[in-house]
Tab-separated table of C-alpha atoms in Angstrom:
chain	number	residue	atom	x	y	z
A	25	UNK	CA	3.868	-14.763	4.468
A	26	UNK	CA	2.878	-13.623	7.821
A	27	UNK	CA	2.465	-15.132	11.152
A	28	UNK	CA	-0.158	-12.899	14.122
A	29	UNK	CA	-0.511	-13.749	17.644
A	30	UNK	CA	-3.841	-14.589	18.595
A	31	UNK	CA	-5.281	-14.117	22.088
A	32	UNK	CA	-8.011	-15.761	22.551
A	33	UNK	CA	-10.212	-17.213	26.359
A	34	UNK	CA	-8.182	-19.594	28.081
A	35	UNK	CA	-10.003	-22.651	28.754
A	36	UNK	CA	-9.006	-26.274	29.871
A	37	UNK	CA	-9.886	-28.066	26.661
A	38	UNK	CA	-8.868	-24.695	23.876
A	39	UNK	CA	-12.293	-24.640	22.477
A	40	UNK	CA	-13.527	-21.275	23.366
A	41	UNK	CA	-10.158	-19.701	21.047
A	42	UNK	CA	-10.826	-21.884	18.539
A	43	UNK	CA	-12.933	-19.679	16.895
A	44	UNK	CA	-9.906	-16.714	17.028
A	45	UNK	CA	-7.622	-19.389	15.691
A	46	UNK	CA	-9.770	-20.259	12.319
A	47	UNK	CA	-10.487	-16.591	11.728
A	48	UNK	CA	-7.116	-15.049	12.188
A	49	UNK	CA	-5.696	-18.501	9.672
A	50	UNK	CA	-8.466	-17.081	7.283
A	51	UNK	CA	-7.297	-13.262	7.695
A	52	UNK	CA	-3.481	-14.656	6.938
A	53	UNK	CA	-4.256	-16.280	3.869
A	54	UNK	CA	-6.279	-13.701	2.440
A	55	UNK	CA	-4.343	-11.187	3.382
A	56	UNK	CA	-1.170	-12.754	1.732
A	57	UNK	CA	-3.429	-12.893	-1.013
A	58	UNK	CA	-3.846	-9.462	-1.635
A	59	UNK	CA	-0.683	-7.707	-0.108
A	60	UNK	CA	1.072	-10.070	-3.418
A	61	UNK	CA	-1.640	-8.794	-6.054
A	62	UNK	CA	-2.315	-12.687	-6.190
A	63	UNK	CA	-6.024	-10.916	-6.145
A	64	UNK	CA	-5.127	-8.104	-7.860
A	65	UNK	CA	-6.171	-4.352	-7.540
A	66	UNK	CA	-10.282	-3.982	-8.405
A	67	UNK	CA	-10.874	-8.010	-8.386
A	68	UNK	CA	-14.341	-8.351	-7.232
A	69	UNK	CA	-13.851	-11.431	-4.073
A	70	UNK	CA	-15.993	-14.145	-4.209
A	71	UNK	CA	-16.961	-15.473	-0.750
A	72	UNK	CA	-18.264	-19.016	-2.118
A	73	UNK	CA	-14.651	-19.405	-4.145
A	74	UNK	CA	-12.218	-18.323	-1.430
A	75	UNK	CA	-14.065	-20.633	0.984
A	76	UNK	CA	-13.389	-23.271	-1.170
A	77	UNK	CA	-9.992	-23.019	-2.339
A	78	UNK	CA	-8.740	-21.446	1.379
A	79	UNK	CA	-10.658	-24.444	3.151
A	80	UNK	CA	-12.467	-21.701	5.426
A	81	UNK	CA	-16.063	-21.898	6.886
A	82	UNK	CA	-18.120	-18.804	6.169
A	83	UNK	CA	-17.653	-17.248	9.451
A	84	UNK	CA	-14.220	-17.208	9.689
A	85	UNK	CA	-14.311	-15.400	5.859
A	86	UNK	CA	-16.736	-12.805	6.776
A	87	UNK	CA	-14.611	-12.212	9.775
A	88	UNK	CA	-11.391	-12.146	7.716
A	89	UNK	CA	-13.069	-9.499	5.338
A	90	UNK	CA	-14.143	-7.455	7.969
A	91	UNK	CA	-10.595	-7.028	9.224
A	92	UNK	CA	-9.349	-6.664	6.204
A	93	UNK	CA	-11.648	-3.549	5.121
A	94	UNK	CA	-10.952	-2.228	8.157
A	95	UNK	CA	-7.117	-2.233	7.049
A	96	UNK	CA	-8.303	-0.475	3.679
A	97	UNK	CA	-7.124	-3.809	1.770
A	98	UNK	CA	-10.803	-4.665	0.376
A	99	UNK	CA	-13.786	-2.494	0.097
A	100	UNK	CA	-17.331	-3.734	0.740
A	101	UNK	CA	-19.980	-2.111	-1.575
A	102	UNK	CA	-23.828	-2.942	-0.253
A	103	UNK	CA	-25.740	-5.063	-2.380
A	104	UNK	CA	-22.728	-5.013	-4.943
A	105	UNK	CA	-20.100	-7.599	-3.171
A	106	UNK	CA	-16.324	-7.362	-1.969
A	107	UNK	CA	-13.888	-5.835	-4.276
A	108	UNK	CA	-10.000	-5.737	-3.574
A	109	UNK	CA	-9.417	-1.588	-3.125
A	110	UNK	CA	-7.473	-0.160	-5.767
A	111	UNK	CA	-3.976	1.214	-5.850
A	112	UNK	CA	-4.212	4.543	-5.738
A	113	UNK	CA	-1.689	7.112	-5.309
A	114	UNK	CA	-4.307	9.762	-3.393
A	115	UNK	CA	-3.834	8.083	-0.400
A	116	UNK	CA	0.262	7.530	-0.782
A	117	UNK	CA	1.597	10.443	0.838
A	118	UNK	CA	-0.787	9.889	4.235
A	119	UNK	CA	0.549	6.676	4.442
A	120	UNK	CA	3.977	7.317	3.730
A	121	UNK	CA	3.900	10.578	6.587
A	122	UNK	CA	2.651	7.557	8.963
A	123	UNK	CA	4.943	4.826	8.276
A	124	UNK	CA	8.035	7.478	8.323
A	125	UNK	CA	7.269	8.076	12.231
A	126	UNK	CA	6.268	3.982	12.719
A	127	UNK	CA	9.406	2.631	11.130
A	128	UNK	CA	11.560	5.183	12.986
A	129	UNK	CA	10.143	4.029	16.552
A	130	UNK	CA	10.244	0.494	15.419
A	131	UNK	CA	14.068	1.005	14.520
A	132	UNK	CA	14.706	2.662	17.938
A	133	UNK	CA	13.205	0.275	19.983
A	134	UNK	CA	14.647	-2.423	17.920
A	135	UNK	CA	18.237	-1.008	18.987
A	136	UNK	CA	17.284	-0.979	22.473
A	137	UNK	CA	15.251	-4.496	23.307
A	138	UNK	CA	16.358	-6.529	20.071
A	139	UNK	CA	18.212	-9.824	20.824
A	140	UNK	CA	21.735	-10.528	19.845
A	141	UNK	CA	20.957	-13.112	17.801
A	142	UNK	CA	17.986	-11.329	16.379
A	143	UNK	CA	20.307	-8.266	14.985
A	144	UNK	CA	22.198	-11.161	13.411
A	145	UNK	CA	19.535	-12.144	11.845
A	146	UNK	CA	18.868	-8.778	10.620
A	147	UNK	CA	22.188	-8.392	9.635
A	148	UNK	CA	22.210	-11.678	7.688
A	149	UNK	CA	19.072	-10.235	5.642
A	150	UNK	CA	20.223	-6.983	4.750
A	151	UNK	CA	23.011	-9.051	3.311
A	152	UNK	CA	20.772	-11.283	0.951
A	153	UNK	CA	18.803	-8.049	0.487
A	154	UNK	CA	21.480	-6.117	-0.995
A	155	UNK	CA	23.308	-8.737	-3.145
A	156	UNK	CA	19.929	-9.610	-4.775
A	157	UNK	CA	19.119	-8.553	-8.570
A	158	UNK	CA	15.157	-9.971	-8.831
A	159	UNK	CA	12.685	-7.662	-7.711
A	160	UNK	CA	10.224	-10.260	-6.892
A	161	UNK	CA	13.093	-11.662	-4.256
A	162	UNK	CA	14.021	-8.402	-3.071
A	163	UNK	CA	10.137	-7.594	-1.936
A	164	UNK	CA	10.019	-10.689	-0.278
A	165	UNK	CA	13.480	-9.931	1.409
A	166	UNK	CA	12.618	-6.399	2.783
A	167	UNK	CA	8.947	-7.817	4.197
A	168	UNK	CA	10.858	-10.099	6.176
A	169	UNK	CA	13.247	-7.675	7.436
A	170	UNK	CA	10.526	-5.029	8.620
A	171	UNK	CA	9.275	-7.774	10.137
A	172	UNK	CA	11.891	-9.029	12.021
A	173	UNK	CA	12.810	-5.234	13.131
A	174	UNK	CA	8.755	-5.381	14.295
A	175	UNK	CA	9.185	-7.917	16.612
A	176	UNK	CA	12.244	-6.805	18.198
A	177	UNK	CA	10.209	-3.911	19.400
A	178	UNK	CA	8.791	-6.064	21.851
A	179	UNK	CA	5.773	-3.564	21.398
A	180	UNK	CA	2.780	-5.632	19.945
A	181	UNK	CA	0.428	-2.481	19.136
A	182	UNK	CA	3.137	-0.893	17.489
A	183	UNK	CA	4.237	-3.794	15.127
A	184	UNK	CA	0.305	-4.733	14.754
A	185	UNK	CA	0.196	-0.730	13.530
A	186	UNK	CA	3.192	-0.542	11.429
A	187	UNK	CA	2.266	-4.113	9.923
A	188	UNK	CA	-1.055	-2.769	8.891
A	189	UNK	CA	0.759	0.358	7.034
A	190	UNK	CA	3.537	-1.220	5.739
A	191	UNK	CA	1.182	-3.825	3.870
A	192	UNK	CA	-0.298	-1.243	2.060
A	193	UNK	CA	3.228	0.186	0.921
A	194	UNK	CA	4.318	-3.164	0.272
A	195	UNK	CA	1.219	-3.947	-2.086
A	196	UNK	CA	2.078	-1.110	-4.361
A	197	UNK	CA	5.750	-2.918	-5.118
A	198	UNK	CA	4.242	-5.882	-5.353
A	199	UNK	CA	1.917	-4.343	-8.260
A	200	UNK	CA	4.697	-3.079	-9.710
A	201	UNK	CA	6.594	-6.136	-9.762
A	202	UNK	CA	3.739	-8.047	-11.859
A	203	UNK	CA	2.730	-5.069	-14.644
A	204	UNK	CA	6.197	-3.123	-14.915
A	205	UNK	CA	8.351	-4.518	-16.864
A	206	UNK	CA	11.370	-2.881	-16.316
A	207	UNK	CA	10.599	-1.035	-12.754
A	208	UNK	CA	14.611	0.029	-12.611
A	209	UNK	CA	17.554	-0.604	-10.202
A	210	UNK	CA	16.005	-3.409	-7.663
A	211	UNK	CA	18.899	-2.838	-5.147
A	212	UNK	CA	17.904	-1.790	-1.447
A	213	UNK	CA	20.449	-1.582	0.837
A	214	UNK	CA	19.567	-2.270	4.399
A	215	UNK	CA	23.076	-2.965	5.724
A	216	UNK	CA	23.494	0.630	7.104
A	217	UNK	CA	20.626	0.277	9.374
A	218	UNK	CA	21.177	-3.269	10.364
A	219	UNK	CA	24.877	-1.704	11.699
A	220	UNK	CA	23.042	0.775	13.363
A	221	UNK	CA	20.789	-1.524	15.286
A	222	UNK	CA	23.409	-4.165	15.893
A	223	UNK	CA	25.837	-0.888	17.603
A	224	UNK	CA	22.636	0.103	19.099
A	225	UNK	CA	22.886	3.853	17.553
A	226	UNK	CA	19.235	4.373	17.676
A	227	UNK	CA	20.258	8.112	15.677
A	228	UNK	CA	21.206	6.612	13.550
A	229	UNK	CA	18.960	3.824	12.771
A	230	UNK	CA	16.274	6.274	13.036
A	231	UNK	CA	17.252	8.529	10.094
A	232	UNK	CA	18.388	5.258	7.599
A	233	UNK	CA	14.400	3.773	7.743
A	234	UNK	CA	13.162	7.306	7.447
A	235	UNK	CA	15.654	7.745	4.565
A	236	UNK	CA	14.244	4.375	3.014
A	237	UNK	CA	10.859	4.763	3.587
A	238	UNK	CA	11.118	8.057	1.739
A	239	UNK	CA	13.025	6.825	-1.007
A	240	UNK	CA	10.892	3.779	-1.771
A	241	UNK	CA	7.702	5.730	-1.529
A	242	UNK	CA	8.839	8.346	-4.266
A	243	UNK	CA	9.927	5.588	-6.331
A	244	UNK	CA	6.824	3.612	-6.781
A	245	UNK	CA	4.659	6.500	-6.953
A	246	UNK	CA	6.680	7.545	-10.356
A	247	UNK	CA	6.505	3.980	-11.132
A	248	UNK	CA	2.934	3.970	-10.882
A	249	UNK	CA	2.636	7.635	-12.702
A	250	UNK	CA	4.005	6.018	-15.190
A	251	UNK	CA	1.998	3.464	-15.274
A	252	UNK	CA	-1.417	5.729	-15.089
A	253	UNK	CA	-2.712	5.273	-11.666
């Protein structure tokens, strides 16, 4: 689902990052795990169970966990274990006042330092985006497109931020894709801001994510009103 740099001591025979590697492969997997409700809202984690089926020592897993309830994804309760945190709409608008000032910096810089070939690629997935009808496929198609806008920032801190934000937006959807029914139109249409990017009008590009993250973030929280959360 995701793939993170890891910067570890530089040493003639690798051993010394070694330890980096296995933990951030743990904090991907478990993390892909939760962002898709595969563990869903409230689970209680079970350290022995995830070690086994993830094929992760326990050091590694504690060290996943950590990270993880440091990104508000699980919640460690003393003496009562690791639960996945629940979706709650209390903490939607912070998020959403965040990731409106993230995404718009991320589409700026994108404009100014993306790659030819990478606004293609943009392009090419607002495309499959747009034309899609299956909200399960269009989830998966706008992760990969904030994504790829990420790294054309060429600004690790800021995609390692907006990654950590966007996760917890992109959790709710994926809720809502596995209890709702009938969530409503699935349709997102990034094209406008892929054209902005590719013509480098950073403006521009600015005011379609803001416009998007807006409009997605109302939507799922009446989704989830609906719902009862």
């Amino acid at each position: 689902m995701r793939s993170v740099k890891v910067v570890g001591d530089s040493t003639a025979d690798g051993e010394a990052s070694a330890p980096n590697l296995l933990s951030a492969s743990a904090y991907n997997a478990l993390c892909s795990r939760l962002v898709r409700c595969e563990i869903m809202p409230g689970e209680r984690l079970s350290e022995p169970e995830l070690r086994s089926s993830l094929g992760f020592g326990a050091s590694p897993m504690r060290e996943a966990i950590r990270r993880l309830a440091f990104e508000r994804l699980v919640v460690v309760y003393p003496r009562s274990g690791t639960y996945a945190t629940d979706i709650a709409l209390k903490n939607s608008r912070s998020v959403t006042e965040l990731r409106l000032e993230l995404e718009a910096l991320a589409a700026v810089l994108a404009c100014r330092r993306g790659s030819d070939a990478e606004k293609r690629h943009l392009l090419a997935l607002a495309e499959q985006q747009a034309e899609t009808t299956n909200l399960q496929e269009c989830i998966d198609l706008d992760a990969a497109f904030h994504r790829a806008m990420y790294a054309m920032t060429r600004n690790e801190h800021l995609s390692a931020t907006a990654e950590i934000h966007f996760n917890l937006a992109l959790r709710q959807w994926y809720f809502c894709s596995k209890v709702v029914k009938s969530p409503g139109g699935t349709a997102v249409d990034h094209r406008p801001l892929a054209e902005a990017i590719v013509r480098q009008d950073a403006e521009a590009a600015a005011e379609h994510i803001r416009e998007h993250v807006l409009h997605d973030s109302q939507k799922v929280v009446r989704i989830l009103t609906d719902y009862g959360l």
